[in-house]
């Protein structure tokens, strides 16, 4: 199977057609194979760096192209040389850049989401303003808050952005509003540029539905803060013997394409992900990675208000705690609930 | 779980926040739940059509967004109303359009791939010419044939395209060459436009690495023939209790985004896909689907020269038989091997 992958990911021809030169220069090199469990083997395969040809699409193909069709091969780790890493500018802000902009240094950041879909833009703007007045750091659109028309998007963005700015002016805070960028590719830059013109500093975007390559390109071409949403990514990492480790997809890969803050479903919420996978994802977002800035882990998904302190302990200060429904459900106003939450985690 | 999905895919808030109006207008509607095996249930969930908001990204999110993180929910079928289907122009050529261009009506089409990576562009052009002289229909770049530079891409495309044109001029045939479009998004249209200027009529592209939304946008904006490559799609459909049915992802979805010919790994080749899934994929590519043209199924992956007649029986005439390594391995020249193959399947 290891040899199969080494051939499949590079030349995809029968062995009889693999000449000495092709074998030497192109086919993957099997470094080791270890039995790590009954009938479970770990193979370390090395590929020549230049085979990635300088673009993300081919990097993905090289690492897990046709092999993804094999239900019994999972990618457990990827180690990229600096020659590859340095071709990616990575996050524009990262952990330190955002802290500097928001002037918050000594606690995790707090993020909430404007929801549910089906309310008016005025309602979302009111929520955004309340969250900012309560001292919250980042308020984003829910990823279900999609606008069929440019006008509806523009209306929501200007209302929410201005509500947050008014609140900031009153409190002296620096809360950011992140609108959700999800539309036809042909309209994406028009929407983004409208948002930037309104004073927005960053966006929420879903790499799996808009395309990882699209996100990478946006991150390189616009000096924006990018929070990624994990919608539709699950099949890449929740299966036991196929796909990738969650930490690779939601950690390493998101950071590589320029994501400043990667939202992932936390352990103990509505989804049954393991604590180990979640913490490793946070590690891959923040560990040294050539010259790339550190990204924020954003554990989310059915987060309980009361558990926030435990999450701060588990993930550390350089974490964005994303709490949506549970904060909105709080007995008090969102402003008061946000204030209380920030006290809890400070 | 069904209720969880109906809420998760639309509003993602606790039940306490779902008012009557939101429940009525936004949350998914559970039509039925049937036990189809021991502990296995099939739920039919209906969403209001306008929730898709007119773009593919949100359609994917609506159908299988956060639910993809649940290892125990798989999408078995998707039925889209004409109001959604009609928003997608679909394939530019499809089955009938390509037959008319190539003037081949009474047999499956034959396609091969230029490989292995690591040879010279002159070598690939020689292969392309041989295949065209042998009467082959479509010769594509292998999906590992990536060019780091525009110049290398341009050199390969012009050599291969002209080799095919020279062969066509000699034989009176109408073989098409499909170069592989895989590069940074910023350079993609430059490469595509170069290829079109050389006389190329279509491309090979990998929706999962370049982005489904990118492919859809290309198909709408350029009058080109698009063959899709399945690299990295496997995790979306090879897992038993997560992901989607293969026929949905490789069939329905590819056709929706404008793919004229969808390459998928065939049963009985190197990958262990079921005959049923493969034939259903072919069905979803060719069955009636509002005004969308029919797409070509392209079974591939370790296809044996000798099995081609059996595949013709199984898939029918409106199929592109993609045979790569096995054809190159043939004792005779590629020209002779191609001639023999076409005789076998005619």
XYZ file of C-alpha atoms in Angstrom:
692
model
C 0.000 0.000 0.000
C 2.871 2.377 0.744
C 4.440 1.686 -2.634
C 1.032 2.099 -4.224
C 0.680 5.545 -2.664
C 4.236 6.542 -3.603
C 3.501 5.710 -7.256
C -0.118 6.888 -7.335
C 0.700 10.330 -5.993
C 3.401 11.004 -8.557
C 3.275 9.099 -11.835
C 0.241 6.767 -11.779
C 1.635 4.206 -14.206
C 2.289 0.461 -13.942
C 5.700 -0.465 -12.481
C 6.852 -1.685 -15.895
C 6.830 1.915 -17.150
C 8.849 3.310 -14.258
C 12.395 3.707 -15.553
C 15.422 4.280 -13.320
C 15.297 8.027 -13.834
C 11.586 8.326 -13.069
C 12.026 6.114 -10.009
C 14.917 8.267 -8.809
C 13.471 11.720 -9.491
C 9.707 11.455 -9.295
C 8.284 8.447 -7.449
C 7.884 8.814 -3.683
C 10.557 7.286 -1.475
C 9.473 4.942 1.325
C 11.552 5.848 4.381
C 10.050 3.409 6.878
C 7.096 1.139 7.574
C 6.226 0.293 11.178
C 3.490 -1.890 12.585
C 1.762 0.354 15.125
C -1.212 -1.879 15.928
C -2.659 -5.206 14.876
C -2.769 -4.958 11.107
C -2.169 -1.207 11.278
C 0.969 0.184 9.717
C 2.529 3.599 9.660
C 4.474 4.409 6.513
C 6.742 7.400 6.126
C 6.892 8.459 2.469
C 9.107 11.251 1.239
C 8.544 13.254 -1.944
C 11.011 15.598 -3.620
C 10.031 19.141 -2.703
C 9.977 20.507 -6.243
C 7.180 18.104 -7.203
C 4.717 20.480 -5.540
C 5.269 22.845 -8.490
C 4.673 25.979 -6.437
C 0.919 25.787 -5.918
C -1.494 24.552 -3.294
C -3.601 22.398 -5.632
C -0.621 20.260 -6.559
C 0.559 20.129 -2.940
C -2.805 18.612 -1.996
C -2.632 16.234 -4.948
C 0.901 15.176 -4.033
C 0.007 14.476 -0.422
C -3.397 12.829 -0.755
C -4.683 12.870 -4.338
C -5.813 9.506 -5.647
C -4.914 7.898 -2.332
C -7.977 9.613 -0.869
C -10.010 7.001 -2.764
C -8.470 4.267 -0.594
C -10.687 3.739 2.478
C -7.729 2.258 4.383
C -5.129 5.022 4.118
C -5.169 8.057 6.394
C -2.617 10.879 6.440
C -1.326 11.135 10.004
C 1.330 13.774 9.575
C 2.755 16.085 6.951
C 6.163 17.668 7.272
C 6.884 20.424 4.764
C 10.353 21.813 4.074
C 10.943 25.554 4.420
C 11.208 25.839 0.634
C 7.496 25.029 0.478
C 6.418 26.886 3.619
C 8.197 30.055 2.539
C 6.156 30.196 -0.664
C 3.061 30.855 1.475
C 2.812 34.303 3.079
C 0.431 32.799 5.638
C -1.828 34.798 7.957
C -1.792 38.590 7.610
C -2.318 39.244 11.321
C -2.067 36.040 13.320
C -2.051 36.016 17.096
C 0.245 38.957 17.729
C -1.109 41.147 14.946
C -4.685 40.879 16.161
C -3.725 41.458 19.806
C -1.978 44.638 18.770
C -4.987 45.882 16.817
C -7.475 45.047 19.572
C -5.090 46.016 22.380
C -5.969 42.930 24.398
C -2.958 41.052 25.694
C -3.760 39.140 28.837
C -6.736 36.874 28.158
C -8.344 34.741 25.442
C -10.441 36.715 22.981
C -14.202 36.359 22.906
C -16.175 35.961 19.696
C -19.887 35.519 19.065
C -22.078 34.984 16.009
C -25.051 36.914 14.641
C -27.913 34.460 14.354
C -30.350 32.863 13.767
C -30.901 33.255 10.054
C -34.356 34.644 9.357
C -34.170 37.823 11.453
C -33.831 41.358 10.068
C -30.523 43.106 9.419
C -31.572 45.646 12.057
C -31.828 42.812 14.571
C -28.309 41.588 13.775
C -26.932 45.130 14.027
C -28.562 45.515 17.440
C -26.933 42.261 18.600
C -23.562 43.338 17.197
C -23.777 46.655 19.031
C -24.721 44.975 22.299
C -21.824 42.542 22.028
C -19.395 45.393 21.375
C -20.796 47.451 24.252
C -20.313 44.440 26.495
C -16.617 44.503 25.628
C -16.578 41.541 23.203
C -13.658 41.275 20.778
C -14.989 39.795 17.526
C -18.560 39.550 16.316
C -19.077 37.544 13.154
C -22.006 36.642 10.938
C -23.253 33.135 11.481
C -22.199 30.952 8.532
C -25.863 30.447 7.708
C -26.279 34.206 7.300
C -26.012 34.255 3.535
C -27.346 36.985 1.327
C -28.819 36.100 -2.033
C -28.364 39.693 -3.200
C -25.503 42.136 -3.003
C -27.893 44.745 -1.598
C -28.906 42.600 1.354
C -25.234 41.866 2.077
C -24.357 45.558 1.832
C -27.255 46.518 4.080
C -26.273 44.010 6.774
C -22.584 44.850 6.616
C -23.034 48.616 6.851
C -25.579 48.333 9.687
C -23.523 45.882 11.728
C -20.201 47.634 11.115
C -21.619 51.005 12.094
C -23.348 49.580 15.174
C -20.007 48.164 16.305
C -18.209 51.435 15.549
C -20.776 53.429 17.540
C -20.366 51.045 20.464
C -16.578 51.259 20.240
C -16.755 55.060 20.231
C -18.813 54.933 23.402
C -16.748 52.357 25.317
C -13.305 53.056 23.927
C -13.184 49.400 22.877
C -11.885 48.038 19.596
C -14.350 45.265 18.701
C -14.230 43.995 15.100
C -17.160 42.825 13.001
C -16.442 39.976 10.542
C -19.056 39.575 7.780
C -19.499 36.184 6.104
C -18.231 36.135 2.533
C -20.217 33.481 0.690
C -21.541 34.139 -2.791
C -20.800 33.465 -6.433
C -17.080 33.813 -7.098
C -17.850 36.481 -9.688
C -19.320 38.737 -6.974
C -16.910 37.938 -4.164
C -14.446 40.775 -4.611
C -17.222 43.316 -5.078
C -18.663 42.241 -1.724
C -15.275 42.205 -0.044
C -14.380 45.628 -1.331
C -17.696 47.026 -0.199
C -17.084 45.638 3.291
C -13.558 47.077 3.407
C -14.888 50.467 2.299
C -17.291 50.343 5.260
C -14.324 49.971 7.605
C -14.416 46.197 8.054
C -10.997 44.649 8.873
C -11.700 40.995 8.312
C -14.109 38.335 7.118
C -15.489 34.914 7.871
C -15.153 32.497 4.950
C -15.643 28.740 4.460
C -12.627 27.248 2.635
C -14.392 23.984 1.840
C -17.352 25.589 0.086
C -15.606 28.587 -1.515
C -12.357 26.710 -2.196
C -9.073 26.596 -0.281
C -7.264 28.100 -3.258
C -9.736 30.999 -3.304
C -9.056 31.725 0.361
C -5.301 31.560 -0.173
C -5.543 33.980 -3.051
C -7.698 36.424 -1.057
C -5.300 36.305 1.894
C -2.391 37.148 -0.387
C -4.122 39.921 -2.281
C -5.996 41.705 0.510
C -4.522 42.815 3.860
C -7.471 41.325 5.749
C -8.000 39.215 8.839
C -9.456 35.835 7.849
C -11.501 33.603 10.109
C -12.301 30.236 8.513
C -15.504 28.292 9.099
C -15.341 24.467 9.020
C -18.624 23.820 7.223
C -18.396 20.692 5.048
C -14.825 19.889 6.136
C -15.857 17.004 8.424
C -15.431 14.190 5.920
C -11.771 15.158 5.600
C -10.984 14.145 9.215
C -13.782 12.431 11.165
C -13.261 9.015 9.580
C -10.960 6.572 11.332
C -9.083 5.000 8.430
C -9.469 7.579 5.662
C -8.848 11.302 5.332
C -6.355 13.273 7.374
C -5.757 13.981 11.010
C -7.945 16.907 12.040
C -4.867 18.843 13.185
C -3.482 18.746 9.645
C -6.595 19.915 7.880
C -7.992 22.377 10.411
C -4.599 23.401 11.756
C -1.628 23.211 9.420
C -3.498 23.588 6.141
C -5.713 26.481 7.251
C -2.674 28.372 8.511
C -0.814 27.674 5.286
C -3.570 29.263 3.181
C -3.503 32.401 5.302
C -6.242 31.792 7.855
C -5.688 33.989 10.932
C -8.264 32.168 13.050
C -9.503 28.639 12.375
C -12.926 27.730 13.761
C -13.189 24.033 14.557
C -15.732 21.945 16.418
C -14.620 21.489 19.981
C -14.638 18.313 22.060
C -17.594 17.963 24.399
C -19.957 20.066 22.282
C -22.557 18.825 19.810
C -19.939 16.905 17.834
C -17.997 14.000 19.120
C -14.435 15.106 18.430
C -11.625 14.059 20.744
C -9.885 16.432 23.117
C -6.561 15.200 21.774
C -7.439 16.089 18.161
C -8.685 19.521 19.183
C -5.605 20.373 21.220
C -3.314 19.114 18.476
C -5.183 21.340 16.037
C -4.468 24.299 18.312
C -0.805 23.248 18.426
C -0.509 23.119 14.627
C -2.018 26.584 14.407
C 0.469 28.092 16.863
C 3.683 26.049 16.724
C 6.784 27.383 14.925
C 6.338 27.061 11.133
C 9.167 28.779 9.287
C 8.283 32.471 8.986
C 4.489 32.080 9.127
C 2.615 34.000 11.784
C 0.832 32.008 14.490
C -2.910 31.520 13.921
C -5.689 31.532 16.491
C -7.469 28.326 17.396
C -11.222 28.957 17.642
C -12.910 26.022 19.382
C -16.677 26.195 18.841
C -19.898 24.230 18.479
C -22.387 24.048 21.357
C -20.016 25.819 23.752
C -21.507 26.347 27.181
C -21.126 29.702 28.840
C -20.118 28.013 32.094
C -17.324 25.938 30.554
C -15.312 28.863 29.254
C -12.843 28.889 32.087
C -12.086 25.205 31.581
C -11.456 25.873 27.902
C -9.119 28.734 28.766
C -7.142 26.298 30.916
C -7.056 23.672 28.167
C -6.199 25.898 25.205
C -4.286 28.715 26.869
C -4.632 32.454 26.462
C -3.912 32.608 22.736
C -7.334 31.273 21.879
C -10.532 32.795 20.562
C -13.497 31.434 22.481
C -16.477 31.356 20.139
C -19.778 31.191 21.927
C -22.961 31.666 19.954
C -26.318 30.215 20.943
C -25.485 29.820 24.609
C -24.624 33.510 24.954
C -27.787 34.562 23.118
C -29.793 32.280 25.425
C -28.477 34.044 28.542
C -31.186 35.564 30.767
C -29.688 39.040 30.628
C -29.116 41.206 27.547
C -26.265 40.249 25.248
C -24.346 43.271 26.551
C -24.534 42.048 30.144
C -23.882 38.439 29.166
C -20.765 39.470 27.240
C -19.475 41.515 30.183
C -19.949 38.563 32.522
C -18.219 36.219 30.110
C -15.183 38.460 29.816
C -14.960 38.687 33.602
C -15.072 34.901 33.854
C -12.164 34.385 31.480
C -10.026 37.358 32.499
C -30.141 13.201 14.721
C -32.525 14.225 11.941
C -33.779 17.182 13.955
C -30.159 18.030 14.806
C -29.292 18.148 11.101
C -32.413 20.167 10.224
C -31.414 22.804 12.807
C -27.651 22.635 12.281
C -27.894 23.181 8.535
C -30.042 26.289 8.838
C -29.897 28.254 12.091
C -27.464 26.518 14.467
C -29.051 27.775 17.690
C -30.506 25.998 20.735
C -34.201 25.024 20.410
C -35.143 27.679 22.959
C -34.205 30.382 20.440
C -36.236 28.930 17.581
C -39.425 30.983 17.404
C -42.498 29.933 15.432
C -41.539 32.049 12.447
C -37.968 30.729 12.291
C -39.255 27.169 12.694
C -41.742 27.700 9.887
C -39.528 29.553 7.403
C -35.960 28.462 8.016
C -35.447 25.202 9.916
C -35.463 22.015 7.815
C -38.641 19.972 7.766
C -38.436 16.256 8.596
C -40.648 14.453 6.083
C -40.023 10.891 7.202
C -37.735 8.632 9.218
C -37.530 4.939 8.344
C -35.509 2.146 9.908
C -33.693 0.601 6.960
C -31.389 -1.751 8.881
C -30.558 -2.613 12.465
C -29.909 0.739 14.087
C -29.720 2.395 10.652
C -32.287 5.045 9.793
C -33.053 6.954 6.657
C -34.373 10.460 7.224
C -35.887 12.622 4.517
C -35.348 16.301 5.333
C -36.766 19.091 3.216
C -35.389 22.636 3.068
C -37.075 25.660 1.533
C -35.496 26.247 -1.861
C -34.699 29.936 -1.333
C -32.358 29.085 1.548
C -29.697 28.197 -1.009
C -29.369 31.931 -1.718
C -28.392 31.437 -5.338
C -24.866 30.109 -4.962
C -23.114 26.770 -4.828
C -21.230 27.390 -1.567
C -24.458 27.856 0.352
C -26.081 24.908 -1.421
C -23.256 22.694 -0.130
C -23.549 24.221 3.330
C -27.313 23.700 3.370
C -27.045 20.066 2.344
C -24.057 18.895 4.375
C -22.341 21.760 6.206
C -21.780 21.144 9.903
C -23.416 17.742 9.600
C -20.268 16.595 7.795
C -18.616 16.632 11.234
C -20.951 13.842 12.376
C -19.303 10.469 11.633
C -22.725 8.776 11.629
C -24.633 10.793 9.037
C -24.242 10.178 5.321
C -26.121 11.943 2.522
C -27.765 9.227 0.427
C -29.755 11.337 -1.983
C -30.306 14.963 -2.923
C -33.301 16.106 -4.897
C -33.121 19.677 -6.169
C -36.103 21.627 -7.486
C -35.936 23.136 -10.966
C -35.651 26.620 -9.431
C -32.202 25.593 -8.188
C -31.173 23.476 -11.177
C -32.085 26.212 -13.629
C -29.678 28.628 -11.957
C -26.818 26.408 -13.167
C -26.047 26.516 -16.902
C -24.388 23.113 -16.519
C -22.063 21.524 -19.089
C -21.258 23.539 -22.209
C -21.073 20.500 -24.493
C -22.249 17.388 -22.708
C -22.747 14.087 -24.492
C -24.442 15.339 -27.648
C -22.314 18.470 -28.040
C -19.051 16.535 -27.947
C -20.321 13.830 -30.312
C -21.210 16.518 -32.801
C -17.782 18.144 -32.554
C -15.893 14.854 -32.833
C -18.363 13.336 -35.335
C -18.402 10.023 -33.503
C -21.890 8.689 -32.854
C -21.907 4.941 -32.611
C -19.408 3.875 -29.939
C -17.951 4.940 -26.587
C -15.203 7.528 -26.859
C -11.624 6.645 -26.037
C -9.385 8.835 -23.918
C -5.801 8.417 -22.753
C -3.392 10.357 -20.548
C 0.060 11.792 -21.203
C 2.372 10.349 -18.561
C 4.461 9.616 -16.592
C 5.539 12.899 -15.070
C 9.262 13.416 -15.494
C 9.484 13.064 -19.291
C 10.060 15.912 -21.753
C 7.319 17.952 -23.388
C 8.530 16.578 -26.708
C 7.866 13.067 -25.422
C 4.297 13.960 -24.435
C 3.676 15.623 -27.789
C 4.912 12.482 -29.553
C 2.492 10.363 -27.490
C -0.367 12.780 -28.186
C 0.310 12.630 -31.917
C 0.462 8.822 -31.890
C -2.827 8.585 -30.030
C -4.506 10.949 -32.494
C -3.063 9.073 -35.487
C -4.454 5.874 -33.990
C -7.922 7.423 -34.097
C -8.288 8.202 -30.373
C -10.850 10.815 -29.361
C -9.460 12.690 -26.350
C -5.890 12.883 -25.107
C -5.418 14.628 -21.786
C -2.495 15.531 -19.582
C -2.082 13.223 -16.604
C -3.196 15.031 -13.443
C 0.356 14.730 -12.148
C 1.612 16.682 -15.161
C 1.835 20.044 -13.445
C 3.989 22.902 -14.599
C 5.653 25.117 -12.030
C 6.109 27.825 -14.646
C 3.827 29.358 -17.223
C 6.515 28.812 -19.858
C 6.655 25.069 -19.277
C 2.857 24.891 -19.450
C 2.810 26.936 -22.643
C 5.540 24.801 -24.206
C 3.719 21.547 -23.437
C 0.341 22.842 -24.557
C 1.540 24.224 -27.873
C 3.594 21.109 -28.672
C 0.819 18.673 -27.780
C -1.954 20.694 -29.420
C 0.016 21.055 -32.637
C 0.985 17.384 -32.649
C -2.687 16.469 -32.398
C -3.642 18.968 -35.114
C -0.991 17.588 -37.461
C -2.254 14.063 -36.831
C -5.856 15.150 -37.414
C -4.880 16.831 -40.667
C -3.299 13.591 -41.820
C -6.090 11.206 -40.766
C -9.116 13.454 -41.142
C -9.884 12.754 -37.476
C -10.994 15.252 -34.887
C -9.082 14.258 -31.749
C -9.009 16.846 -28.927
C -6.149 17.524 -26.533
C -7.122 18.533 -22.985
C -4.329 20.203 -20.982
C -4.396 20.047 -17.176
C -5.180 23.397 -15.585
C -3.579 23.377 -12.144
C -1.735 26.420 -10.883
C -2.129 29.441 -8.630
C -5.578 30.956 -9.105
C -3.956 34.243 -10.076
C -2.389 32.576 -13.149
C -5.254 30.299 -14.102
C -6.985 32.469 -16.669
C -3.709 33.429 -18.295
C -2.957 29.724 -18.791
C -6.467 28.969 -19.985
C -6.462 31.825 -22.466
C -3.083 30.751 -23.802
C -4.409 27.245 -24.332
C -7.533 28.522 -26.093
C -5.392 30.716 -28.329
C -3.464 27.587 -29.348
C -6.714 26.004 -30.518
C -7.482 23.916 -27.444
C -11.214 23.227 -26.927
C -11.234 21.913 -23.386
C -9.311 21.259 -20.215
C -8.781 18.781 -17.421
C -9.237 20.308 -13.964
C -9.489 18.938 -10.406
C -12.504 20.484 -8.630
C -11.380 19.349 -5.177
C -7.947 20.952 -5.360
C -8.814 24.058 -7.422
C -12.276 24.493 -5.877
C -15.729 23.476 -7.111
C -16.778 27.125 -7.208
C -13.769 27.937 -9.398
C -14.743 25.212 -11.878
C -18.358 26.400 -11.949
C -17.236 29.934 -12.633
C -14.888 28.838 -15.445
C -17.619 26.740 -17.053
C -19.971 29.709 -17.061
C -17.466 32.234 -18.342
C -15.626 30.214 -21.003
C -17.243 28.114 -23.756
C -14.952 25.188 -22.993
C -15.260 21.443 -22.560
C -14.429 20.486 -18.973
C -13.205 17.090 -17.865
C -12.938 16.791 -14.071
C -10.315 14.744 -12.254
C -11.265 13.117 -8.919
C -7.984 13.705 -7.085
C -8.595 14.229 -3.347
C -12.355 13.674 -3.624
C -12.254 10.179 -2.089
C -12.948 11.184 1.511
C -16.245 12.663 0.376
C -17.670 9.251 -0.592
C -15.573 6.179 0.310
C -16.599 6.116 3.970
C -19.574 3.982 4.966
C -21.359 6.209 7.489
C -20.080 9.698 6.619
C -19.858 11.778 3.472
C -22.115 11.422 0.460
C -23.007 8.707 -1.966
C -20.400 8.652 -4.728
C -23.125 9.183 -7.349
C -24.047 12.505 -5.738
C -20.548 13.907 -5.520
C -19.018 12.514 -8.700
C -22.255 12.529 -10.651
C -24.875 15.108 -9.746
C -22.571 17.720 -8.260
C -19.965 17.579 -11.036
C -22.661 17.985 -13.674
C -24.207 20.871 -11.749
C -20.933 22.822 -11.777
C -20.603 22.402 -15.535
C -18.403 19.333 -15.870
C -18.861 17.764 -19.329
C -17.021 14.566 -18.433
C -16.469 13.311 -14.883
C -13.520 10.978 -14.326
C -14.145 8.558 -11.461
C -12.344 5.489 -10.216
C -13.971 2.424 -11.658
C -14.868 -0.812 -9.899
C -12.377 -3.610 -10.355
C -9.381 -1.315 -10.858
C -6.808 -0.287 -8.259
C -9.499 1.110 -5.981
C -12.149 -0.891 -4.307
C -15.296 0.944 -5.396
C -18.528 -0.939 -5.942
C -20.022 -1.572 -9.372
C -23.343 -0.263 -8.071
C -21.850 3.090 -7.008
C -20.043 3.481 -10.317
C -23.107 2.726 -12.427
C -25.253 5.039 -10.316
C -22.654 7.765 -10.837
C -23.020 7.256 -14.586
C -26.812 7.466 -14.179
C -26.653 10.767 -12.292
C -24.426 12.184 -15.019
C -26.814 11.263 -17.810
C -30.374 11.139 -16.381
C -32.859 13.967 -17.075
C -32.006 17.007 -14.919
C -34.161 19.985 -15.893
C -32.478 21.736 -18.837
C -28.911 20.620 -18.076
C -27.026 18.782 -20.786
C -26.052 15.162 -20.129
C -22.452 14.643 -18.962
C -20.083 11.843 -19.857
C -19.147 9.233 -17.278
C -15.395 8.514 -17.473
C -14.597 5.332 -15.532
C -10.843 5.092 -14.945
C -8.094 3.839 -12.678
C -6.086 0.764 -13.549
C -8.287 -0.016 -16.549
C -7.188 -3.086 -18.438
C -7.053 -2.945 -22.198
C -8.799 -6.304 -22.408
C -11.748 -5.324 -20.214
C -12.914 -2.464 -22.411
C -15.678 -4.394 -24.108
C -17.098 -5.457 -20.756
C -17.109 -1.819 -19.659
C -18.884 -0.812 -22.841
C -21.594 -3.337 -21.998
C -21.886 -2.106 -18.431
C -21.871 1.641 -19.054
C -23.338 1.851 -22.536
C -22.186 3.807 -25.557
C -22.370 7.267 -24.007
C -19.223 6.695 -22.010
C -15.634 7.850 -22.292
C -13.279 4.951 -21.649
C -10.118 6.329 -20.082
C -7.166 4.011 -20.365
C -3.746 5.265 -19.421
C -0.919 3.058 -18.224
C -2.263 -0.120 -19.738
C -2.363 1.412 -23.217
C 1.148 2.816 -22.847
C 2.308 -0.628 -21.720
C 1.039 -2.261 -24.908
C 3.699 -4.066 -26.963
C 2.983 -2.071 -30.093
C 3.271 1.681 -30.573
C 0.587 3.844 -28.994
C -0.792 4.454 -32.481
C -1.323 0.742 -33.109
C -2.584 0.117 -29.593
C -5.163 2.893 -29.962
C -6.329 1.524 -33.310
C -6.796 -1.918 -31.812
C -8.660 -0.521 -28.841
C -11.100 1.366 -31.023
C -11.740 -1.763 -33.053
C -12.456 -3.693 -29.874
C -15.077 -1.256 -28.650
C -16.673 -0.367 -31.997
